[in-house]
Coordinates of C-alpha atoms in Angstrom, one line a residue:
X1 CA -57.4 -11.3 92.5
X2 CA -57.2 -8.4 90.1
X3 CA -54.3 -6.8 92.0
X4 CA -51.9 -9.6 91.3
X5 CA -48.8 -9.3 89.1
X6 CA -50.3 -11.0 86.1
X7 CA -47.2 -10.8 83.9
X8 CA -45.1 -12.5 86.6
X9 CA -47.7 -15.3 86.9
X10 CA -48.0 -15.7 83.2
X11 CA -44.2 -16.2 83.0
X12 CA -44.2 -18.8 85.8
X13 CA -44.9 -22.2 84.1
X14 CA -45.3 -24.0 87.4
X15 CA -47.9 -21.5 88.7
X16 CA -49.8 -21.6 85.4
X17 CA -49.8 -25.4 85.3
X18 CA -51.1 -25.5 88.9
X19 CA -53.8 -23.0 88.2
X20 CA -54.7 -24.8 85.0
X21 CA -55.0 -28.1 86.8
X22 CA -57.2 -26.6 89.6
X23 CA -59.6 -24.9 87.1
X24 CA -59.7 -28.0 85.0
X25 CA -60.7 -30.1 88.0
X26 CA -63.4 -27.6 88.9
X27 CA -64.6 -27.5 85.3
X28 CA -64.8 -31.3 85.2
X29 CA -66.7 -31.5 88.5
X30 CA -69.2 -28.8 87.4
X31 CA -69.6 -30.4 83.9
X32 CA -70.6 -33.7 85.7
X33 CA -73.2 -31.8 87.7
X34 CA -74.5 -29.4 85.0
X35 CA -74.7 -29.0 81.3
X36 CA -71.1 -28.7 80.0
X37 CA -72.0 -26.0 77.5
X38 CA -73.5 -23.9 80.3
X39 CA -70.4 -24.4 82.4
X40 CA -68.2 -23.4 79.5
X41 CA -70.3 -20.3 78.8
X42 CA -70.0 -19.1 82.4
X43 CA -66.3 -19.6 82.5
X44 CA -65.9 -17.6 79.3
X45 CA -68.3 -14.9 80.5
X46 CA -66.4 -14.5 83.8
X47 CA -63.1 -14.5 82.1
X48 CA -64.2 -11.8 79.7
X49 CA -65.5 -9.7 82.6
X50 CA -62.2 -10.0 84.4
X51 CA -60.3 -9.0 81.2
X52 CA -62.6 -6.1 80.7
X53 CA -61.9 -4.9 84.2
X54 CA -58.1 -5.3 83.9
X55 CA -57.4 -4.1 80.4
X56 CA -57.9 -0.8 78.6
X57 CA -60.1 -0.8 75.5
X58 CA -57.2 -1.3 73.0
X59 CA -55.7 -4.2 75.1
X60 CA -59.1 -5.8 75.5
X61 CA -59.9 -5.6 71.8
X62 CA -56.5 -7.0 70.8
X63 CA -57.0 -9.9 73.4
X64 CA -60.5 -10.7 72.0
X65 CA -59.0 -10.7 68.4
X66 CA -56.2 -13.0 69.5
X67 CA -58.6 -15.4 71.1
X68 CA -60.8 -15.4 68.0
X69 CA -57.8 -16.1 65.7
X70 CA -56.5 -18.8 68.0
X71 CA -59.9 -20.5 68.2
X72 CA -60.1 -20.6 64.4
X73 CA -56.6 -22.2 64.2
X74 CA -57.1 -24.8 66.9
X75 CA -58.8 -28.1 65.9
X76 CA -62.1 -28.8 67.6
X77 CA -61.5 -30.7 70.9
X78 CA -57.7 -30.1 70.9
X79 CA -56.4 -29.3 74.3
X80 CA -54.8 -26.0 75.2
X81 CA -51.0 -26.0 75.1
X82 CA -50.8 -24.7 78.6

């Protein structure tokens, strides 16, 4: 998974939508079985671990800052534009 061409995938709207839909379905299923807050926390923790592995320190810190800024701009409960 970490050896993929991430830039190519990020620029492929069809691939991103397919991946988003698969993960959304998994998220919904898990949230029906377990506490949704716990599911969200694990998704975030795993994503951060993947980013930490793939990015250098500067890239990782910029990505975290971007996520933080975007979270503050987005209304609570508003869906991602992906």
